[in-house]
Amino acid sequence: LDFVESGGELVFLWGLNWWNQVENSHPKEVPVTPRGDVPNSKELAPSSS
């Protein structure tokens, strides 16, 4: 995907940063599953290039 090669990584990193802020702001409301989904999402990006 051209999107992943052009700016997908930046958006992904921005998402991680945003998620960390949400986690710090509302730790009780944030589920635990996203922690396991993040590595899987990161592995999908390089596989297309």
PDB file of C-alpha atoms in Angstrom:
ATOM      1  CA  LEU A   1       0.000   0.000   0.000  1.00  0.00           C
ATOM      2  CA  ASP A   2       1.333   3.430  -0.966  1.00  0.00           C
ATOM      3  CA  PHE A   3      -0.330   4.908   2.117  1.00  0.00           C
ATOM      4  CA  VAL A   4       1.767   2.748   4.420  1.00  0.00           C
ATOM      5  CA  GLU A   5       4.976   3.541   2.555  1.00  0.00           C
ATOM      6  CA  SER A   6       4.324   7.294   2.399  1.00  0.00           C
ATOM      7  CA  GLY A   7       2.867   8.224   5.765  1.00  0.00           C
ATOM      8  CA  GLY A   8       1.436   5.091   7.348  1.00  0.00           C
ATOM      9  CA  GLU A   9       4.322   4.814   9.790  1.00  0.00           C
ATOM     10  CA  LEU A  10       3.977   8.434  10.914  1.00  0.00           C
ATOM     11  CA  VAL A  11       0.255   7.969  11.461  1.00  0.00           C
ATOM     12  CA  PHE A  12       0.935   4.747  13.341  1.00  0.00           C
ATOM     13  CA  LEU A  13       3.483   6.425  15.609  1.00  0.00           C
ATOM     14  CA  TRP A  14       1.053   9.306  16.154  1.00  0.00           C
ATOM     15  CA  GLY A  15      -1.599   6.770  17.097  1.00  0.00           C
ATOM     16  CA  LEU A  16       0.731   5.155  19.627  1.00  0.00           C
ATOM     17  CA  ASN A  17       1.523   8.540  21.142  1.00  0.00           C
ATOM     18  CA  TRP A  18      -2.183   9.411  21.309  1.00  0.00           C
ATOM     19  CA  TRP A  19      -2.980   6.018  22.814  1.00  0.00           C
ATOM     20  CA  ASN A  20      -0.302   6.483  25.491  1.00  0.00           C
ATOM     21  CA  GLN A  21      -1.851   9.848  26.396  1.00  0.00           C
ATOM     22  CA  VAL A  22      -5.293   8.265  26.658  1.00  0.00           C
ATOM     23  CA  GLU A  23      -3.869   5.441  28.749  1.00  0.00           C
ATOM     24  CA  ASN A  24      -2.256   7.905  31.137  1.00  0.00           C
ATOM     25  CA  SER A  25      -5.397  10.035  31.290  1.00  0.00           C
ATOM     26  CA  HIS A  26      -7.915   7.209  31.668  1.00  0.00           C
ATOM     27  CA  PRO A  27      -6.047   4.037  32.690  1.00  0.00           C
ATOM     28  CA  LYS A  28      -9.178   2.435  34.141  1.00  0.00           C
ATOM     29  CA  GLU A  29     -11.247   2.955  30.978  1.00  0.00           C
ATOM     30  CA  VAL A  30      -8.600   1.576  28.618  1.00  0.00           C
ATOM     31  CA  PRO A  31      -8.845  -2.166  27.883  1.00  0.00           C
ATOM     32  CA  VAL A  32      -5.780  -4.399  27.983  1.00  0.00           C
ATOM     33  CA  THR A  33      -6.282  -5.980  24.550  1.00  0.00           C
ATOM     34  CA  PRO A  34      -4.957  -3.021  22.477  1.00  0.00           C
ATOM     35  CA  ARG A  35      -1.523  -3.624  24.003  1.00  0.00           C
ATOM     36  CA  GLY A  36      -1.453  -6.984  22.200  1.00  0.00           C
ATOM     37  CA  ASP A  37      -2.948  -5.579  18.981  1.00  0.00           C
ATOM     38  CA  VAL A  38      -0.325  -2.865  18.566  1.00  0.00           C
ATOM     39  CA  PRO A  39       2.612  -5.187  17.692  1.00  0.00           C
ATOM     40  CA  ASN A  40       0.415  -7.049  15.203  1.00  0.00           C
ATOM     41  CA  SER A  41      -0.573  -3.796  13.485  1.00  0.00           C
ATOM     42  CA  LYS A  42       3.060  -2.736  13.247  1.00  0.00           C
ATOM     43  CA  GLU A  43       4.006  -6.046  11.643  1.00  0.00           C
ATOM     44  CA  LEU A  44       1.380  -5.591   8.920  1.00  0.00           C
ATOM     45  CA  ALA A  45       2.910  -2.301   7.704  1.00  0.00           C
ATOM     46  CA  PRO A  46       6.393  -3.564   6.655  1.00  0.00           C
ATOM     47  CA  SER A  47       4.939  -6.720   5.079  1.00  0.00           C
ATOM     48  CA  SER A  48       3.442  -4.689   2.200  1.00  0.00           C
ATOM     49  CA  SER A  49       6.749  -3.045   1.228  1.00  0.00           C
TER      50      SER A  49
END
